PDB file of C-alpha atoms in Angstrom:
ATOM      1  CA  UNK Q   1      43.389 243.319 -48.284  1.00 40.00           C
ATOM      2  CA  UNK Q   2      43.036 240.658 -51.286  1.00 50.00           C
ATOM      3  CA  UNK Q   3      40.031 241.944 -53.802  1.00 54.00           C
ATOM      4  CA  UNK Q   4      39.919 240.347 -56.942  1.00 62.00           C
ATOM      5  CA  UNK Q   5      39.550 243.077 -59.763  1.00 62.00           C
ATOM      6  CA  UNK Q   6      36.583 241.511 -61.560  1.00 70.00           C
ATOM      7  CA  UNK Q   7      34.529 240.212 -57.957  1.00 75.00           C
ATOM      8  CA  UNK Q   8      35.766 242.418 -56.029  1.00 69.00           C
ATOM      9  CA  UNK Q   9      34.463 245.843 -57.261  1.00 77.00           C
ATOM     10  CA  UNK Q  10      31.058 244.311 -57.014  1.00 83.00           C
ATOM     11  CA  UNK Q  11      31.105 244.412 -52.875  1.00 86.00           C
ATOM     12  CA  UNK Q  12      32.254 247.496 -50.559  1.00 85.00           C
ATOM     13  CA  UNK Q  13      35.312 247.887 -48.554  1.00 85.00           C
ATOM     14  CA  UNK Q  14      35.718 245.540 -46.196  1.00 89.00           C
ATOM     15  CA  UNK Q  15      35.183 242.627 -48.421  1.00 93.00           C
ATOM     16  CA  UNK Q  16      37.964 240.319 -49.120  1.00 92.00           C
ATOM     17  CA  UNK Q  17      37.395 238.374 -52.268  1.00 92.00           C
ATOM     18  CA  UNK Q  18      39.142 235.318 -54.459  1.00 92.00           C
ATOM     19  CA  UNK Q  19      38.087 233.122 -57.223  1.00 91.00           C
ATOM     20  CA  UNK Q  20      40.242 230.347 -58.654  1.00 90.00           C
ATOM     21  CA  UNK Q  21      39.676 227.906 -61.580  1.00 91.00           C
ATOM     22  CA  UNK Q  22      38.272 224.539 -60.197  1.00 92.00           C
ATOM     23  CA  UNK Q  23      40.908 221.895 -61.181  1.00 89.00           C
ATOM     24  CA  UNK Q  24      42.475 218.495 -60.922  1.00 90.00           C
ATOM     25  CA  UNK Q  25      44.480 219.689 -57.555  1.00 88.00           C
ATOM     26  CA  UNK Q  26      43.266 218.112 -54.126  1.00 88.00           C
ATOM     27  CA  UNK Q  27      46.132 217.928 -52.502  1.00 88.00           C
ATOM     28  CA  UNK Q  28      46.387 221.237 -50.593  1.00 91.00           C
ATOM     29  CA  UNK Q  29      43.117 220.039 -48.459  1.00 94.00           C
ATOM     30  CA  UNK Q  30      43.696 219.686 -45.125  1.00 95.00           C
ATOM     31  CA  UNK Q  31      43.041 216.378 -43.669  1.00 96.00           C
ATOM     32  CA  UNK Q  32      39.555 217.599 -41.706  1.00 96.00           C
ATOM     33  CA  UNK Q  33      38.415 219.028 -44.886  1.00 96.00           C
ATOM     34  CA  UNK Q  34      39.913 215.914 -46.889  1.00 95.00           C
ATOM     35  CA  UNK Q  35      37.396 213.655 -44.500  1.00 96.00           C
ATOM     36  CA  UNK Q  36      34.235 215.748 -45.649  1.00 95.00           C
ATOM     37  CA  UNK Q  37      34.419 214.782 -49.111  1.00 94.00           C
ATOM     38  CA  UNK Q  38      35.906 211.423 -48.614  1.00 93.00           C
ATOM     39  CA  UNK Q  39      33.107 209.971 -50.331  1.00 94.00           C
ATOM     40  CA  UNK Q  40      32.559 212.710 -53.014  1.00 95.00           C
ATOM     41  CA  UNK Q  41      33.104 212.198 -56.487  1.00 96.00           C
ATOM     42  CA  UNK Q  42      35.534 213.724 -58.404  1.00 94.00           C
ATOM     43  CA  UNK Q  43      33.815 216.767 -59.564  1.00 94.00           C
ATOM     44  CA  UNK Q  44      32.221 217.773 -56.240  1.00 94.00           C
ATOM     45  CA  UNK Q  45      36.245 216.594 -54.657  1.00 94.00           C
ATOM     46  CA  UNK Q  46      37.758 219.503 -57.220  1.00 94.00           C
ATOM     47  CA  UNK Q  47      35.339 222.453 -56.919  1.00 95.00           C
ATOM     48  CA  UNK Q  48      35.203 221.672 -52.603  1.00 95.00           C
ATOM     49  CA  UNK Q  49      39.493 221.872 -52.744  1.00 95.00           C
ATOM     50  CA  UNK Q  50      38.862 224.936 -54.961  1.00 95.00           C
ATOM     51  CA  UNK Q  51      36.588 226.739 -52.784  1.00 95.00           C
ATOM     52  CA  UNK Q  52      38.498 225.586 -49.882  1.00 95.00           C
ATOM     53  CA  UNK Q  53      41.816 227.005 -50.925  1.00 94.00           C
ATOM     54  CA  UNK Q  54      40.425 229.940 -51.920  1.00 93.00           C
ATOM     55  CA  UNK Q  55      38.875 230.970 -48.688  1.00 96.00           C
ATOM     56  CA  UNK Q  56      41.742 229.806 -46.237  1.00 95.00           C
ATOM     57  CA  UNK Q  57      43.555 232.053 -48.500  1.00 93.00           C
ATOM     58  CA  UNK Q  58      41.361 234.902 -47.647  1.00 94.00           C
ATOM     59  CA  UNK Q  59      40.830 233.642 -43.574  1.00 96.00           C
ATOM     60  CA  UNK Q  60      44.685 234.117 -43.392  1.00 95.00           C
ATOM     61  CA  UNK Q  61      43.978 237.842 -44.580  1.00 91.00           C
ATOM     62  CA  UNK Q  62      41.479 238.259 -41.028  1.00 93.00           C
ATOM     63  CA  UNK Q  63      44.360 236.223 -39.084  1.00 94.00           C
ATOM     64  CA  UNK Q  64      42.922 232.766 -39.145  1.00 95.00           C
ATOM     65  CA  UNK Q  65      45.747 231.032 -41.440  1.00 92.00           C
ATOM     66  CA  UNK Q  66      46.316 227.133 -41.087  1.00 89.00           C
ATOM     67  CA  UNK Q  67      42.812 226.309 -39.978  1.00 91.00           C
ATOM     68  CA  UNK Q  68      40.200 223.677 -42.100  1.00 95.00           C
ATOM     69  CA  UNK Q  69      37.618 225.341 -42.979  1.00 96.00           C
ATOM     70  CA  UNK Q  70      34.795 222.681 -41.628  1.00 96.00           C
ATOM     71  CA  UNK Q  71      30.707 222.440 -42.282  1.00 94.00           C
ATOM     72  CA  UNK Q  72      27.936 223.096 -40.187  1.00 91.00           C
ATOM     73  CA  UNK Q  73      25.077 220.187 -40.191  1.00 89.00           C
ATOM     74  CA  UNK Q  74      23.812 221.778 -43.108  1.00 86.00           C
ATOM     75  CA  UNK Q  75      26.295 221.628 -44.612  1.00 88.00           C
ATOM     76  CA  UNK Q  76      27.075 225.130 -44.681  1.00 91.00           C
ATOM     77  CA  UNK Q  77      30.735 226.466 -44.429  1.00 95.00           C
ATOM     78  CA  UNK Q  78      31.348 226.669 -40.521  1.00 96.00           C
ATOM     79  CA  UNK Q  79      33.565 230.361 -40.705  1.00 96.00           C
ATOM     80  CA  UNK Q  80      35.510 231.403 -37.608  1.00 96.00           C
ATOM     81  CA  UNK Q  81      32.943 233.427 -35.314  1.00 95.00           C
ATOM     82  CA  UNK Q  82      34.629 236.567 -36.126  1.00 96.00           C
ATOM     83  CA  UNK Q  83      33.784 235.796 -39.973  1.00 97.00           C
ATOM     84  CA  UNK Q  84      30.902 236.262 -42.679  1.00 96.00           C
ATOM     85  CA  UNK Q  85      31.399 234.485 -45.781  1.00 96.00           C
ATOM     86  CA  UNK Q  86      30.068 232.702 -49.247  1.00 97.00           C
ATOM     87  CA  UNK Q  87      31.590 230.101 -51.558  1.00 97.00           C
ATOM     88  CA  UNK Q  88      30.114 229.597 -54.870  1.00 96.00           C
ATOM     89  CA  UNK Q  89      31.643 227.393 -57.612  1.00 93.00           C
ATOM     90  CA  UNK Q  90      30.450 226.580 -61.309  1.00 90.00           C
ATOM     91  CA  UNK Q  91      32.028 223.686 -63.458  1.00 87.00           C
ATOM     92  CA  UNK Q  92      35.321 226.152 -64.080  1.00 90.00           C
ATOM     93  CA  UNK Q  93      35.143 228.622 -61.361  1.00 92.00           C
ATOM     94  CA  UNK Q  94      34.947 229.232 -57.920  1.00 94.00           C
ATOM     95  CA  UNK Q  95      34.297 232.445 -56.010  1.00 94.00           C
ATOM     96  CA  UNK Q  96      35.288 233.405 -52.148  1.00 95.00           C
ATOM     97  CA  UNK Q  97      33.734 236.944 -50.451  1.00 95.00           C
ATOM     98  CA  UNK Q  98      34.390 236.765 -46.405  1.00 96.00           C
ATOM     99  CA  UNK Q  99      34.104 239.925 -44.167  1.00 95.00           C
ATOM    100  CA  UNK Q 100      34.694 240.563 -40.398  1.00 96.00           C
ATOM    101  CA  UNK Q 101      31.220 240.320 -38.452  1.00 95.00           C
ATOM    102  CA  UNK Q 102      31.737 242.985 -36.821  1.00 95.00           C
ATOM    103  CA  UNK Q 103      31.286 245.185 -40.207  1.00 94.00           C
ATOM    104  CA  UNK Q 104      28.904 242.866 -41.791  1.00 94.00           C
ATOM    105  CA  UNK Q 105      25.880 240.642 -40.298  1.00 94.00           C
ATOM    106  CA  UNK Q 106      25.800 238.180 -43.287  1.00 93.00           C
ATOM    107  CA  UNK Q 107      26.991 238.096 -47.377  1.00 95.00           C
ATOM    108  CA  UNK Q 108      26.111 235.300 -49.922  1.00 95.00           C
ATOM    109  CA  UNK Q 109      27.824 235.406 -53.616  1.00 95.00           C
ATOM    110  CA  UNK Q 110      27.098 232.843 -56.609  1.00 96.00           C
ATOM    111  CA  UNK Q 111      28.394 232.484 -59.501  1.00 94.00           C
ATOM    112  CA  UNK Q 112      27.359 231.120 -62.968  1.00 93.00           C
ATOM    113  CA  UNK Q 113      28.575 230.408 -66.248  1.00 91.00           C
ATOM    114  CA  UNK Q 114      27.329 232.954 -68.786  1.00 90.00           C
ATOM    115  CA  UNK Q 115      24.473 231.074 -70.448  1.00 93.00           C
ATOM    116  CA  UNK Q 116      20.570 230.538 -70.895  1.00 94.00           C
ATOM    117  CA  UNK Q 117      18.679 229.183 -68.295  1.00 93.00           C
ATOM    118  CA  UNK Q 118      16.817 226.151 -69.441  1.00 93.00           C
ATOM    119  CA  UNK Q 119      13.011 227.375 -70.190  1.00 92.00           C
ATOM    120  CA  UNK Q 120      11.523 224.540 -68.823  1.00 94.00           C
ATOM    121  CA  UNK Q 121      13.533 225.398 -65.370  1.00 94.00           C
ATOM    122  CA  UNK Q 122      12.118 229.367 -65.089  1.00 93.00           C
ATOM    123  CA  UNK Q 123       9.122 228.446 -63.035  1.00 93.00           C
ATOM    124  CA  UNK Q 124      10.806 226.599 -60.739  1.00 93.00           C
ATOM    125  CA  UNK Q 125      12.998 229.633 -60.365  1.00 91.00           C
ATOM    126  CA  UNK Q 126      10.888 232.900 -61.064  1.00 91.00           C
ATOM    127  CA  UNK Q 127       7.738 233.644 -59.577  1.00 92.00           C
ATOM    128  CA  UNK Q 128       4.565 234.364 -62.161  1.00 93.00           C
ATOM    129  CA  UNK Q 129       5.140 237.733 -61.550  1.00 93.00           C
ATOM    130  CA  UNK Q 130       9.166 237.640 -62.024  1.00 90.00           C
ATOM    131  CA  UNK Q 131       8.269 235.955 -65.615  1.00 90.00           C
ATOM    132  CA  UNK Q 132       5.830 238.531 -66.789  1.00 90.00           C
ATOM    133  CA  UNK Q 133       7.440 241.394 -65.287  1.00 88.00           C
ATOM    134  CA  UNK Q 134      11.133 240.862 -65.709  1.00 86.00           C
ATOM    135  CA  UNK Q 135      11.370 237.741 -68.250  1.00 86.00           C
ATOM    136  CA  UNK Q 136       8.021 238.705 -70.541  1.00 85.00           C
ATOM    137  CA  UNK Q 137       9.469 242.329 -70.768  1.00 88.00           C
ATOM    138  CA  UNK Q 138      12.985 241.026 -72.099  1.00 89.00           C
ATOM    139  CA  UNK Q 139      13.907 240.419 -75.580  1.00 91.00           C
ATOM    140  CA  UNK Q 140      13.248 236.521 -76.602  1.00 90.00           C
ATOM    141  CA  UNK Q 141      17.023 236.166 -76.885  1.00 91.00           C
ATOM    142  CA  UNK Q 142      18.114 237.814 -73.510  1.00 93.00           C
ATOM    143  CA  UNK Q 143      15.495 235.684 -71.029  1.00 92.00           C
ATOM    144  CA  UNK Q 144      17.383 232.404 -70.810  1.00 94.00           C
ATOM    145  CA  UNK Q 145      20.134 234.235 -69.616  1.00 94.00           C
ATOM    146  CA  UNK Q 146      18.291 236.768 -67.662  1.00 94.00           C
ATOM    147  CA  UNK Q 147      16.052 233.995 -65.902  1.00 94.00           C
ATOM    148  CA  UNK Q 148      19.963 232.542 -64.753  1.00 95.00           C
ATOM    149  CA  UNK Q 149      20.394 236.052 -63.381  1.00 94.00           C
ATOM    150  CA  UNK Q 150      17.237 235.821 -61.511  1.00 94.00           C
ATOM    151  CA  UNK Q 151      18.951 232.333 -60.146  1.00 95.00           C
ATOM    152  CA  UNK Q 152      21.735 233.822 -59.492  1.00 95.00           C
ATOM    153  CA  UNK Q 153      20.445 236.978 -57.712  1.00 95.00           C
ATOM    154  CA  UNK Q 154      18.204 234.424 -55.129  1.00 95.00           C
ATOM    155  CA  UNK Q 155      20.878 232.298 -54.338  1.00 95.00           C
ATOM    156  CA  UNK Q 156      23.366 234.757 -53.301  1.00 95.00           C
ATOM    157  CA  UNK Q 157      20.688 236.099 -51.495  1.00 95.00           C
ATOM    158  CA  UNK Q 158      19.771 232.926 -50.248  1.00 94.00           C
ATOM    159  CA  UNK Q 159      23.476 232.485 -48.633  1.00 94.00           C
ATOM    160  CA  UNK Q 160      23.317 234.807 -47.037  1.00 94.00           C
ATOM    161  CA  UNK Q 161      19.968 235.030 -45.084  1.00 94.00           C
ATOM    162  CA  UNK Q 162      20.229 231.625 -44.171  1.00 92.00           C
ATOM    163  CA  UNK Q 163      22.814 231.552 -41.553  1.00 89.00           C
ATOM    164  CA  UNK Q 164      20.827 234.483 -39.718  1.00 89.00           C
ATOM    165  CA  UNK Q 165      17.451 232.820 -39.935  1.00 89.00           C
ATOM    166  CA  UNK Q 166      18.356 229.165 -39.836  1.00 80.00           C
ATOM    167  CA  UNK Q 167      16.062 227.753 -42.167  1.00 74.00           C
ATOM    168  CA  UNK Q 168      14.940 227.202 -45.563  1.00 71.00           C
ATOM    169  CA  UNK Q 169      12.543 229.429 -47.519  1.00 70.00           C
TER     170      UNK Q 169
END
């Protein structure tokens, strides 16, 4: 099984996990997942190939090598039916988790660079409760970054509720 040391400790067995710096290669896309982004620019082009190579790396580990990984209408990664699994990237980084269904019923992971969260952005993130309970209590120096931990925590989260519920919330 393929566990990253530093992501992979943070899920239980039966977890496969990569991350990979987002960079200038594109090339490794395969042509279905080269027609996705066609229109992309660069950035979004980089940190798509990076999350792409990283999880056919980790399909190939559950016996699905040589496939594109595709998107759902949503735009969602479309994983083999057999599969659970979350792509996250950040300008530098990207970060695979996939599971077998069978073991799992969903799994979301983000990731973010280590840094403040905007102020002006925490109330479109935290509820009034989540900024006077967990921001308020928090040194002056530590909420920034604790408000992107907030972000953080909900969007994993997010990821992986939505495929089992289909919708936004």
């Amino acid at each position: 099984m393929l566990r990253d040391a530093w992501i992979g400790d943070l899920f239980d067995d039966g977890v496969w996990t990569a991350s990979c710096p987002v960079t200038e290669v594109e090339d490794d896309l395969l042509p279905a997942e080269r027609a996705l982004i066609s229109r992309a620019v660069t950035k979004r082009r980089r940190e798509f190939a990076a999350g792409r190579r990283c999880a056919r790396g980790l399909l190939a580990q559950l016996g699905h090598s040589g496939l594109p990984l595709l998107r759902n209408d949503d735009r969602t990664p479309r994983w083999p039916d057999e599969v659970v699994g979350s792509i996250s990237h950040c300008a530098a980084l990207c970060v695979v988790a996939v599971a077998r269904r069978s073991s799992l019923a969903a799994l979301g992971v983000d990731v973010e660079p280590d840094a403040a969260l905007e102020p002006r952005l925490w109330r479109r993130i935290c509820t009034p409760a989540e900024i006077e309970r967990v921001l308020g209590t928090a040194p002056a120096a530590e909420r920034g970054r604790i408000a992107r931990l907030v972000f953080s925590a909900k969007e994993a989260t997010y990821k992986a509720l939505h495929p089992l519920v289909g919708t936004g919330f």
